[in-house]
């Protein structure tokens, strides 16, 4: 009868231990981040792998989500004769929630898991030990460019997602449903405020970027040096990062009233 | 780089104790790697050969005991201090551990770019000289996944010696190689040793050990034996003789299985 | 590191696209302004503003000429709306301002009907003629009340 209780206790304590590991890891990454030299070439390469290669999925998803918002929003608003407000409905949903959260989840699945797999493979093939033996800090050379890259590309990708979403909503509202284009834009502009909505969406995206950056590199770093280990690490990145993003979204929204 | 005082051996272990969980690897290991000699570490699988190299490289810390590199006990050092100690070492990993997103040239140039102020021309010279010593030419632009096992080891070796370390650590340099490539590597290691480099080589290839080693460290469960190859071939313990390449008595295999 | 020209260009384009998107959201959607276009500040008081919010548009015949800057209560406990209007447009002093709704349940905004006087509103002036927002609940309440009075006795 005590079995399940003991199980829960074990889970809880291993959760806390893991959190501690993550904290220590984050500290190392931060310390390496501010230490020169700045690895610009590596950072640019990572921005390419993580950002540029995510553009297509972000653009397509943004357009699709925007169009769905346009369709659903229109059908509900039209019932109350408030179809003119479509711009504000699409815009606010995207800016405040869907843009940062969906972009972060997409990037986690694509770039986050790829990063974990890459680092895990480097662990398995002793490349990280090789770096240490060459007197190069693997955190500085491998981890920092990837974590920083993920954190930097997230707000940019989120902005692209939102812009495409607004365009998708426009295509449906103005193109399909015949709303006035000016109305769409002015309703959008009227209900959105720079600090609360736009800056808020950047901040959320940046926070999610840091979360994904740390989780993806951490799970790769801690992966078992086997193919099964790398696979498990990759899965755990997607699970942990996704849950953290959703939880973090709730907390930010609740605390900041976004 | 300044040389350490002549009295300290390049590498020494004192009363090192180490275990993985319950499994004891070393109970009380003490040994020295003499300067400018080629020392080979032999032992059965799981006897701790690779662990020994990792201890010397500072990649793991022993449960107790001292690991001295050029007189300094590295078990007491933080990672940032180890960075300094490792500048005198070069390590050849079993699978090369090359950075697989970089070309051969960039891999071998890596230590030079990180730790020296050499300009591009000097770096190119250093890289090509190192690669030529390992017998490789025209491989600059290849990527590690495109290399054969033997070539990968040679590139890794070129990288390990490009900054002229004082001590070279090699983890199973012959594993996975055909006899011709293995002999090439063996000749290369002997050449490096003759040019003044101290070598610590982990190997389970008895014939090459007999040919190239100045000293051999034999790791057995719970104890170790050291000496010159000829001495050890005449050792009283049959396991030592077997590891040194004497034809194996089937009875020995049976008794080993009881462990 | 392999020097790849195309890759660097791609990264540059990506960063540019991202920054442009962010800029678009900031300036064209969020209304962030670095330079203030020439505007005049004009006030108007209403009995009822409904759901009028800051940043709501001010329009003439459907064309946007300004924005609501802020709303507060004046000494007579009426809602005083502060608007910023495009200074290029001229507004006669007998211009009237009404709060109208976009659709039935939509956002509130201010519609101006230009007057006929020669004198024009200056920076800091107050619009005299205002028409308050129509609240749906009051309208329904009146409707029900009228229906009660004219309809079947309870």
XYZ file of C-alpha atoms in Angstrom:
671
model
C 0.000 0.000 0.000
C 2.906 2.291 0.666
C 4.284 1.398 -2.759
C 2.555 4.171 -4.743
C 3.347 6.694 -2.058
C 6.988 5.744 -2.148
C 6.881 5.964 -5.934
C 5.491 9.478 -5.764
C 8.075 10.470 -3.225
C 10.813 9.107 -5.440
C 9.426 10.925 -8.468
C 9.152 14.141 -6.532
C 12.672 13.943 -5.178
C 14.184 12.992 -8.528
C 12.271 15.902 -10.033
C 13.848 18.251 -7.526
C 17.273 16.724 -8.139
C 16.841 17.191 -11.881
C 15.792 20.764 -11.336
C 18.966 21.243 -9.330
C 21.052 19.791 -12.165
C 19.350 22.108 -14.600
C 20.100 25.047 -12.341
C 23.773 24.163 -12.113
C 23.911 23.623 -15.859
C 22.219 26.960 -16.511
C 24.777 28.607 -14.248
C 27.646 27.092 -16.247
C 26.086 28.227 -19.500
C 25.627 31.745 -18.180
C 29.210 31.868 -16.917
C 30.509 30.661 -20.279
C 28.266 33.123 -22.081
C 29.983 36.144 -20.598
C 33.486 34.758 -20.957
C 35.387 35.832 -24.062
C 36.075 34.930 -26.835
C 32.705 35.341 -28.471
C 32.256 32.499 -30.938
C 30.616 34.425 -33.727
C 31.126 31.846 -36.485
C 29.565 29.121 -34.375
C 26.668 31.388 -33.394
C 25.967 32.294 -37.001
C 25.995 28.619 -37.963
C 23.534 27.850 -35.188
C 21.242 30.716 -36.155
C 21.233 29.210 -39.627
C 20.445 25.699 -38.410
C 17.877 26.760 -35.838
C 16.346 29.873 -37.354
C 16.666 29.874 -41.089
C 15.730 26.215 -41.366
C 12.645 26.795 -39.216
C 11.304 29.637 -41.337
C 9.311 27.501 -43.729
C 7.438 25.641 -41.029
C 6.806 28.831 -39.065
C 5.486 30.704 -42.095
C 3.202 27.890 -43.196
C 1.910 27.272 -39.690
C 1.398 30.990 -39.116
C -0.614 31.386 -42.303
C -2.673 28.316 -41.501
C -3.417 29.383 -37.932
C -4.261 32.891 -39.101
C -6.650 31.554 -41.673
C -8.351 29.282 -39.166
C -8.664 32.198 -36.759
C -10.097 34.213 -39.601
C -12.701 31.590 -40.445
C -13.743 30.781 -36.891
C -13.537 34.362 -35.759
C -15.633 35.565 -38.638
C -18.342 32.972 -38.176
C -18.730 33.820 -34.488
C -18.473 37.585 -34.864
C -20.806 37.725 -37.859
C -23.545 36.199 -35.736
C -23.457 39.333 -33.579
C -22.890 41.697 -36.426
C -19.397 42.394 -35.173
C -17.504 40.972 -38.117
C -15.688 44.287 -38.511
C -13.715 43.431 -35.381
C -12.088 40.413 -37.008
C -8.756 42.194 -37.194
C -8.650 42.729 -33.485
C -9.672 39.163 -32.676
C -7.048 37.653 -34.951
C -4.406 40.129 -33.874
C -4.889 39.821 -30.150
C -5.041 36.023 -30.205
C -1.849 35.844 -32.202
C 0.100 38.472 -30.343
C -0.744 37.474 -26.844
C -0.873 33.711 -26.986
C -0.783 31.800 -30.221
C 2.236 33.511 -31.710
C 4.757 32.989 -28.909
C 3.364 29.648 -27.705
C 2.852 27.918 -31.038
C 6.137 29.184 -32.418
C 7.908 27.909 -29.332
C 6.262 24.490 -29.592
C 7.122 24.247 -33.291
C 10.715 25.262 -32.694
C 10.985 22.791 -29.814
C 9.902 19.979 -32.040
C 12.128 20.930 -34.929
C 15.186 22.721 -33.714
C 15.129 21.715 -30.067
C 15.086 17.993 -30.702
C 17.708 18.304 -33.435
C 19.987 20.143 -31.023
C 19.565 17.508 -28.336
C 20.274 14.725 -30.806
C 23.369 16.502 -32.064
C 24.819 17.110 -28.625
C 23.890 13.603 -27.471
C 25.732 12.150 -30.437
C 28.761 14.271 -29.598
C 28.693 12.819 -26.091
C 28.487 9.289 -27.482
C 31.401 9.795 -29.876
C 33.609 11.382 -27.182
C 33.786 14.676 -29.064
C 33.050 16.610 -25.874
C 35.832 14.795 -24.020
C 38.056 15.476 -27.008
C 37.375 19.170 -26.610
C 38.194 19.048 -22.918
C 41.482 17.292 -23.669
C 42.286 20.077 -26.126
C 41.736 22.558 -23.304
C 38.533 23.923 -24.798
C 35.455 24.193 -22.606
C 32.703 22.182 -24.335
C 30.064 24.376 -22.691
C 31.668 27.418 -24.265
C 32.200 25.880 -27.705
C 29.167 23.639 -28.144
C 26.448 24.614 -25.678
C 26.533 28.408 -25.603
C 26.150 29.004 -29.369
C 23.194 26.608 -29.461
C 21.409 27.869 -26.357
C 22.003 31.483 -27.309
C 20.967 30.772 -30.891
C 17.640 29.295 -29.790
C 16.971 32.219 -27.466
C 17.749 34.762 -30.176
C 15.770 33.228 -33.030
C 12.617 32.705 -31.010
C 11.348 36.334 -30.933
C 12.215 36.685 -34.616
C 10.376 33.511 -35.575
C 7.449 34.488 -33.378
C 7.194 37.846 -35.152
C 7.233 36.064 -38.499
C 4.552 33.668 -37.292
C 2.313 36.487 -36.078
C 2.789 38.516 -39.248
C 1.904 35.519 -41.381
C -1.043 34.833 -39.108
C -2.322 38.363 -39.577
C -1.924 37.889 -43.303
C -3.830 34.594 -43.108
C -6.642 36.254 -41.233
C -6.641 39.024 -43.808
C -6.837 36.514 -46.663
C -9.916 34.932 -45.117
C -11.579 38.057 -43.788
C -10.945 40.430 -46.648
C -10.270 38.062 -49.520
C -12.900 35.434 -48.775
C -15.508 37.109 -46.629
C -15.345 40.519 -48.200
C -14.556 42.611 -45.158
C -13.118 46.010 -45.786
C -9.321 45.886 -45.736
C -9.023 49.209 -43.970
C -11.449 48.036 -41.308
C -9.442 44.898 -40.681
C -6.285 46.892 -40.146
C -7.815 49.674 -38.081
C -9.684 47.262 -35.850
C -6.384 45.475 -35.399
C -4.518 48.666 -34.619
C -7.200 50.008 -32.327
C -7.219 47.053 -30.013
C -3.517 46.393 -29.855
C -1.180 48.359 -27.722
C 2.577 48.496 -28.195
C 3.754 47.825 -24.676
C 1.228 45.312 -23.461
C 0.661 43.352 -26.603
C 3.599 43.687 -28.962
C 6.394 43.990 -26.432
C 4.631 41.391 -24.331
C 4.727 38.950 -27.216
C 8.449 39.603 -27.754
C 9.151 39.068 -24.079
C 7.176 35.842 -23.986
C 8.930 34.596 -27.085
C 12.311 35.489 -25.608
C 11.531 33.669 -22.363
C 10.364 30.606 -24.267
C 13.521 30.820 -26.352
C 15.652 30.674 -23.237
C 13.633 27.734 -21.931
C 13.997 25.731 -25.131
C 17.653 26.686 -25.456
C 18.493 25.479 -21.974
C 16.349 22.359 -21.993
C 17.496 21.177 -25.427
C 21.192 21.595 -24.644
C 20.823 20.214 -21.126
C 19.137 17.002 -22.225
C 21.778 16.510 -24.899
C 24.553 17.104 -22.372
C 23.088 14.569 -19.963
C 22.238 11.971 -22.553
C 23.487 8.416 -22.189
C 26.223 7.751 -24.735
C 24.208 5.189 -26.700
C 21.744 5.453 -29.584
C 18.883 4.550 -27.260
C 20.153 7.180 -24.868
C 20.215 9.884 -27.525
C 16.726 8.943 -28.637
C 15.425 9.103 -25.074
C 17.108 12.452 -24.552
C 15.521 13.871 -27.689
C 12.070 12.753 -26.595
C 12.586 14.221 -23.149
C 13.549 17.576 -24.649
C 10.280 17.803 -26.533
C 8.243 16.742 -23.512
C 10.003 18.890 -20.916
C 10.283 21.984 -23.092
C 6.683 21.791 -24.283
C 5.327 21.418 -20.759
C 7.557 24.216 -19.498
C 6.372 26.509 -22.270
C 2.722 25.864 -21.544
C 3.219 26.231 -17.816
C 5.377 29.279 -18.257
C 2.758 30.792 -20.530
C 0.154 30.381 -17.836
C 2.393 31.924 -15.202
C 3.423 34.877 -17.340
C -0.156 35.538 -18.340
C -1.346 35.289 -14.764
C 1.428 37.407 -13.291
C 1.673 40.060 -15.920
C -1.995 40.020 -16.882
C -1.094 39.653 -20.509
C 56.762 25.883 -23.281
C 59.102 25.549 -20.299
C 60.070 21.991 -19.337
C 59.275 20.690 -15.862
C 62.074 19.808 -13.417
C 63.935 16.705 -14.600
C 63.112 14.710 -11.477
C 59.328 14.487 -11.959
C 58.152 11.734 -14.259
C 55.705 12.964 -16.866
C 52.918 10.838 -15.402
C 52.656 9.052 -12.082
C 49.848 7.402 -10.154
C 50.066 6.931 -6.383
C 47.757 4.594 -4.536
C 44.901 5.220 -6.871
C 41.629 3.609 -5.938
C 38.671 3.686 -8.248
C 35.376 1.905 -8.730
C 32.257 2.176 -10.861
C 29.431 1.647 -8.448
C 30.168 -1.665 -6.793
C 32.733 -2.798 -9.316
C 36.251 -2.069 -8.118
C 38.635 -1.170 -10.931
C 41.791 -0.233 -9.063
C 42.448 -1.165 -5.478
C 45.799 0.455 -4.923
C 47.486 1.302 -8.180
C 50.852 2.983 -8.221
C 52.994 3.359 -11.308
C 55.150 5.764 -13.235
C 55.473 6.578 -16.886
C 59.145 7.287 -17.555
C 60.024 10.290 -19.674
C 60.610 9.810 -23.381
C 59.757 6.150 -23.201
C 56.929 4.262 -24.805
C 54.806 2.644 -22.108
C 52.008 0.261 -23.033
C 49.100 -0.623 -20.756
C 47.657 -4.097 -21.285
C 44.909 -5.933 -19.515
C 41.768 -7.955 -20.042
C 38.504 -6.282 -21.037
C 37.141 -4.268 -18.199
C 40.475 -4.206 -16.425
C 40.486 -0.440 -16.443
C 42.850 0.368 -19.308
C 40.699 3.149 -20.729
C 39.809 4.294 -17.233
C 43.507 4.728 -16.532
C 43.917 7.010 -19.537
C 40.880 9.020 -18.551
C 42.304 9.423 -15.048
C 45.573 10.676 -16.467
C 43.711 13.073 -18.733
C 41.693 14.368 -15.814
C 38.425 13.375 -17.435
C 37.489 11.419 -14.321
C 38.617 11.675 -10.713
C 39.653 8.621 -8.698
C 37.929 7.687 -5.453
C 41.230 8.257 -3.716
C 44.921 8.543 -4.500
C 46.989 10.960 -6.539
C 47.402 11.383 -10.257
C 50.476 13.421 -11.029
C 51.093 15.042 -14.369
C 54.542 16.636 -14.530
C 54.584 16.666 -10.768
C 51.184 18.267 -10.264
C 48.384 16.355 -8.573
C 45.526 16.863 -10.959
C 42.928 15.304 -8.690
C 42.975 18.484 -6.679
C 42.489 20.799 -9.627
C 39.311 22.474 -10.913
C 38.308 22.114 -14.533
C 39.671 25.552 -15.393
C 43.060 24.658 -13.940
C 43.090 21.332 -15.741
C 42.864 23.287 -18.966
C 46.378 24.499 -18.335
C 47.755 21.056 -17.513
C 46.229 19.553 -20.642
C 48.209 21.893 -22.840
C 51.154 19.542 -22.347
C 49.119 16.475 -23.234
C 47.770 15.101 -26.461
C 45.113 12.405 -26.545
C 44.144 9.989 -29.274
C 40.668 8.621 -28.574
C 39.606 5.173 -29.701
C 37.261 6.526 -32.359
C 39.191 9.661 -33.023
C 36.671 12.026 -31.427
C 37.041 14.393 -34.363
C 34.521 17.213 -34.566
C 32.321 15.838 -37.301
C 31.053 19.162 -38.558
C 34.567 20.374 -39.354
C 36.812 19.383 -42.240
C 40.029 17.473 -41.719
C 42.013 20.679 -42.034
C 39.846 22.540 -39.535
C 40.007 19.620 -37.120
C 43.790 19.460 -37.111
C 44.065 23.242 -37.050
C 41.681 23.494 -34.101
C 44.267 23.347 -31.274
C 46.464 25.848 -33.100
C 43.613 28.266 -33.647
C 42.448 28.012 -30.053
C 45.745 28.256 -28.239
C 48.297 29.975 -30.440
C 48.597 33.322 -32.175
C 49.859 31.869 -35.414
C 48.676 33.438 -38.633
C 46.841 31.480 -41.316
C 49.972 30.575 -43.246
C 51.766 29.250 -40.180
C 48.701 27.281 -39.173
C 48.461 25.738 -42.634
C 52.127 24.743 -42.406
C 51.635 23.173 -39.003
C 48.564 21.270 -40.121
C 50.151 19.895 -43.261
C 53.325 18.949 -41.439
C 51.298 17.035 -38.863
C 49.212 15.296 -41.499
C 52.314 14.335 -43.469
C 53.872 12.766 -40.418
C 50.826 10.513 -40.191
C 51.142 9.756 -43.884
C 48.120 11.719 -45.088
C 48.013 14.036 -48.081
C 45.276 15.928 -49.917
C 42.644 15.213 -47.304
C 42.126 18.811 -46.161
C 38.561 19.201 -47.329
C 37.179 15.813 -46.382
C 34.727 15.512 -43.501
C 35.187 12.876 -40.779
C 32.184 10.802 -41.856
C 33.871 10.442 -45.236
C 37.040 8.951 -43.767
C 37.857 5.286 -43.284
C 38.611 4.084 -39.743
C 42.340 4.118 -40.331
C 42.322 7.580 -41.842
C 40.208 8.898 -39.026
C 42.705 7.618 -36.479
C 45.572 9.180 -38.391
C 43.807 12.542 -38.585
C 43.097 12.327 -34.871
C 46.739 11.540 -34.258
C 47.802 14.485 -36.399
C 45.526 16.670 -34.324
C 46.916 15.281 -31.070
C 50.519 16.090 -31.984
C 50.034 19.357 -33.894
C 50.888 21.468 -30.882
C 53.870 19.276 -29.997
C 52.731 17.971 -26.602
C 55.184 16.457 -24.168
C 53.035 13.416 -23.422
C 50.815 11.520 -25.859
C 47.996 9.327 -24.560
C 46.601 6.740 -26.989
C 43.442 4.703 -26.410
C 43.554 1.488 -28.481
C 45.253 3.029 -31.516
C 45.122 -0.260 -33.452
C 41.536 -1.300 -32.813
C 39.415 -1.646 -35.922
C 42.374 -1.403 -38.287
C 43.567 -3.824 -40.909
C 47.103 -5.187 -40.287
C 48.755 -2.824 -42.762
C 47.179 0.309 -41.325
C 47.914 -0.944 -37.829
C 51.571 -1.369 -38.682
C 51.649 2.142 -40.118
C 50.321 3.551 -36.898
C 52.753 1.468 -34.889
C 55.712 2.785 -36.897
C 54.406 6.280 -36.448
C 54.136 5.932 -32.687
C 57.678 4.594 -32.510
C 58.902 7.519 -34.646
C 57.178 9.989 -32.370
C 58.711 8.320 -29.372
C 62.140 8.461 -30.959
C 61.746 12.176 -31.506
C 61.386 12.671 -27.785
C 57.687 12.261 -27.076
C 56.604 10.325 -23.976
C 53.891 7.857 -24.936
C 51.290 6.070 -22.836
C 49.462 3.604 -25.057
C 46.519 1.392 -24.143
C 46.471 -1.649 -26.367
C 45.376 -5.262 -26.449
C 47.468 -6.106 -29.466
C 50.253 -8.246 -28.004
C 52.610 -8.471 -31.008
C 52.909 -4.712 -31.454
C 53.307 -4.313 -27.714
C 56.232 -6.692 -27.754
C 57.837 -4.764 -30.594
C 57.377 -1.179 -29.544
C 57.121 -0.994 -25.762
C 59.954 0.150 -23.547
C 57.844 -0.622 -20.521
C 54.592 -2.467 -20.008
C 51.997 -2.058 -17.292
C 49.831 -5.149 -16.947
C 46.477 -4.630 -15.253
C 45.011 -7.697 -13.553
C 41.958 -7.865 -11.284
C 43.044 -6.231 -8.052
C 46.741 -5.883 -8.899
C 49.209 -4.708 -11.476
C 52.591 -5.743 -12.738
C 55.160 -3.560 -14.471
C 58.338 -4.215 -16.325
C 60.098 -4.539 -19.652
C 58.398 -6.730 -22.261
C 61.032 -9.424 -22.094
C 60.735 -9.627 -18.323
C 56.984 -9.957 -18.428
C 57.053 -12.655 -21.061
C 58.920 -14.746 -18.547
C 56.695 -13.774 -15.637
C 55.509 -16.456 -13.262
C 51.810 -15.505 -13.551
C 50.365 -17.213 -16.639
C 47.851 -14.442 -17.127
C 50.656 -11.925 -17.522
C 52.382 -14.089 -20.071
C 49.111 -14.599 -21.920
C 48.443 -10.875 -22.114
C 51.967 -10.403 -23.393
C 51.275 -12.734 -26.266
C 52.369 -16.145 -25.189
C 50.126 -18.858 -26.766
C 47.288 -19.378 -24.373
C 46.748 -22.588 -22.406
C 43.034 -23.641 -22.635
C 43.040 -24.327 -18.913
C 43.686 -20.659 -18.351
C 40.556 -19.706 -20.259
C 38.471 -22.105 -18.163
C 39.814 -20.743 -14.878
C 39.241 -17.164 -16.023
C 35.591 -17.946 -16.666
C 35.090 -18.837 -13.039
C 35.745 -15.258 -11.928
C 34.786 26.344 -40.025
C 33.586 26.066 -43.577
C 33.063 29.576 -44.833
C 29.779 29.397 -46.672
C 28.743 32.529 -48.449
C 25.192 31.360 -49.110
C 24.721 30.385 -45.514
C 25.812 33.784 -44.273
C 23.464 35.452 -46.724
C 20.640 33.231 -45.552
C 21.307 34.135 -41.934
C 21.423 37.801 -42.844
C 18.131 37.571 -44.714
C 16.548 35.669 -41.854
C 17.616 38.281 -39.324
C 16.373 41.014 -41.637
C 13.024 39.309 -42.145
C 12.607 38.783 -38.434
C 13.487 42.345 -37.601
C 11.176 43.654 -40.302
C 8.336 41.511 -38.997
C 9.014 42.732 -35.476
C 9.166 46.272 -36.742
C 5.905 45.871 -38.620
C 4.214 44.565 -35.503
C 5.617 47.389 -33.433
C 4.921 50.266 -35.745
C 1.958 49.330 -37.883
C 0.098 47.136 -35.443
C 1.166 48.308 -32.036
C 1.375 51.938 -32.996
C 4.828 52.666 -31.711
C 5.899 56.071 -32.933
C 9.361 57.504 -33.035
C 8.370 60.777 -34.606
C 5.111 62.395 -33.790
C 3.262 63.514 -36.867
C 1.805 66.964 -36.565
C -1.292 66.730 -34.446
C -3.501 68.974 -32.386
C -4.994 67.914 -29.093
C -8.741 68.454 -28.797
C -11.170 67.645 -25.978
C -14.799 66.532 -25.915
C -17.042 65.609 -23.033
C -19.738 62.963 -23.147
C -22.438 61.714 -20.801
C -21.760 58.157 -21.836
C -18.783 56.773 -23.671
C -19.870 53.129 -23.777
C -16.798 50.989 -24.350
C -14.657 53.674 -25.952
C -10.964 52.923 -25.276
C -7.729 54.827 -25.742
C -6.287 54.304 -29.249
C -9.773 54.116 -30.706
C -9.863 55.840 -34.067
C -11.415 59.246 -34.743
C -12.902 59.365 -38.223
C -14.549 61.800 -40.603
C -16.898 60.047 -43.039
C -15.113 56.797 -42.296
C -11.610 58.170 -42.875
C -9.266 58.035 -39.883
C -8.015 61.491 -38.854
C -6.859 60.795 -35.326
C -6.902 58.680 -32.199
C -8.289 58.816 -28.707
C -5.337 59.545 -26.438
C -6.940 59.221 -23.022
C -10.227 59.403 -21.132
C -10.912 60.877 -17.709
C -13.698 62.538 -15.700
C -14.167 66.285 -15.829
C -15.514 68.541 -13.039
C -19.125 67.834 -13.984
C -18.529 64.058 -13.782
C -18.852 63.677 -17.486
C -16.332 61.632 -19.444
C -13.757 63.863 -21.029
C -12.047 62.360 -24.061
C -8.668 63.662 -25.153
C -8.088 63.202 -28.897
C -5.142 63.798 -31.147
C -6.165 64.903 -34.593
C -4.210 65.271 -37.779
C -3.107 68.940 -37.914
C -3.289 69.100 -41.710
C -7.089 68.756 -41.596
C -9.100 71.791 -40.537
C -11.948 71.370 -38.031
C -14.574 74.174 -37.826
C -15.466 75.179 -34.258
C -19.024 73.827 -34.651
C -17.829 70.346 -35.503
C -19.692 67.659 -33.566
C -18.347 64.406 -32.181
C -20.412 61.261 -31.692
C -19.471 57.889 -30.288
C -20.530 55.170 -32.658
C -20.130 51.441 -32.776
C -18.530 49.286 -35.403
C -21.434 46.936 -36.094
C -23.782 46.120 -33.209
C -21.347 44.624 -30.728
C -18.148 45.970 -32.158
C -15.501 48.406 -31.001
C -16.503 51.997 -30.233
C -14.951 54.878 -32.080
C -15.541 58.607 -32.549
C -17.065 60.034 -35.707
C -16.745 63.755 -36.429
C -19.234 65.752 -38.477
C -17.543 68.907 -39.705
C -19.415 72.130 -39.120
C -19.822 75.207 -41.331
C -18.129 77.997 -39.373
C -15.074 79.742 -40.718
C -13.178 79.613 -37.416
C -11.337 76.338 -36.827
C -10.443 74.364 -33.721
C -7.005 75.072 -32.329
C -4.714 72.966 -30.187
C -6.304 72.600 -26.752
C -9.850 73.544 -27.817
C -12.935 71.636 -26.788
C -15.617 70.325 -29.117
C -18.969 71.718 -27.968
C -21.395 69.424 -29.726
C -21.279 65.828 -28.612
C -23.501 62.804 -28.932
C -23.043 60.064 -26.356
C -22.790 56.372 -27.020
C -25.960 54.396 -27.314
C -25.963 51.552 -24.846
C -27.665 48.431 -26.082
C -29.050 47.600 -22.634
C -30.751 51.006 -22.312
C -32.175 50.636 -25.779
C -33.566 47.223 -24.948
C -34.811 48.513 -21.619
C -36.701 51.315 -23.350
C -38.085 48.889 -25.873
C -39.358 46.555 -23.188
C -40.776 49.462 -21.190
C -42.608 50.808 -24.224
C -43.863 47.365 -25.053
C -45.141 46.977 -21.486
C -46.926 50.304 -21.546
C -48.542 49.770 -24.903
C -49.085 46.033 -24.629
C -51.102 43.590 -22.620
C -51.741 44.381 -18.995
C -49.833 42.042 -16.597
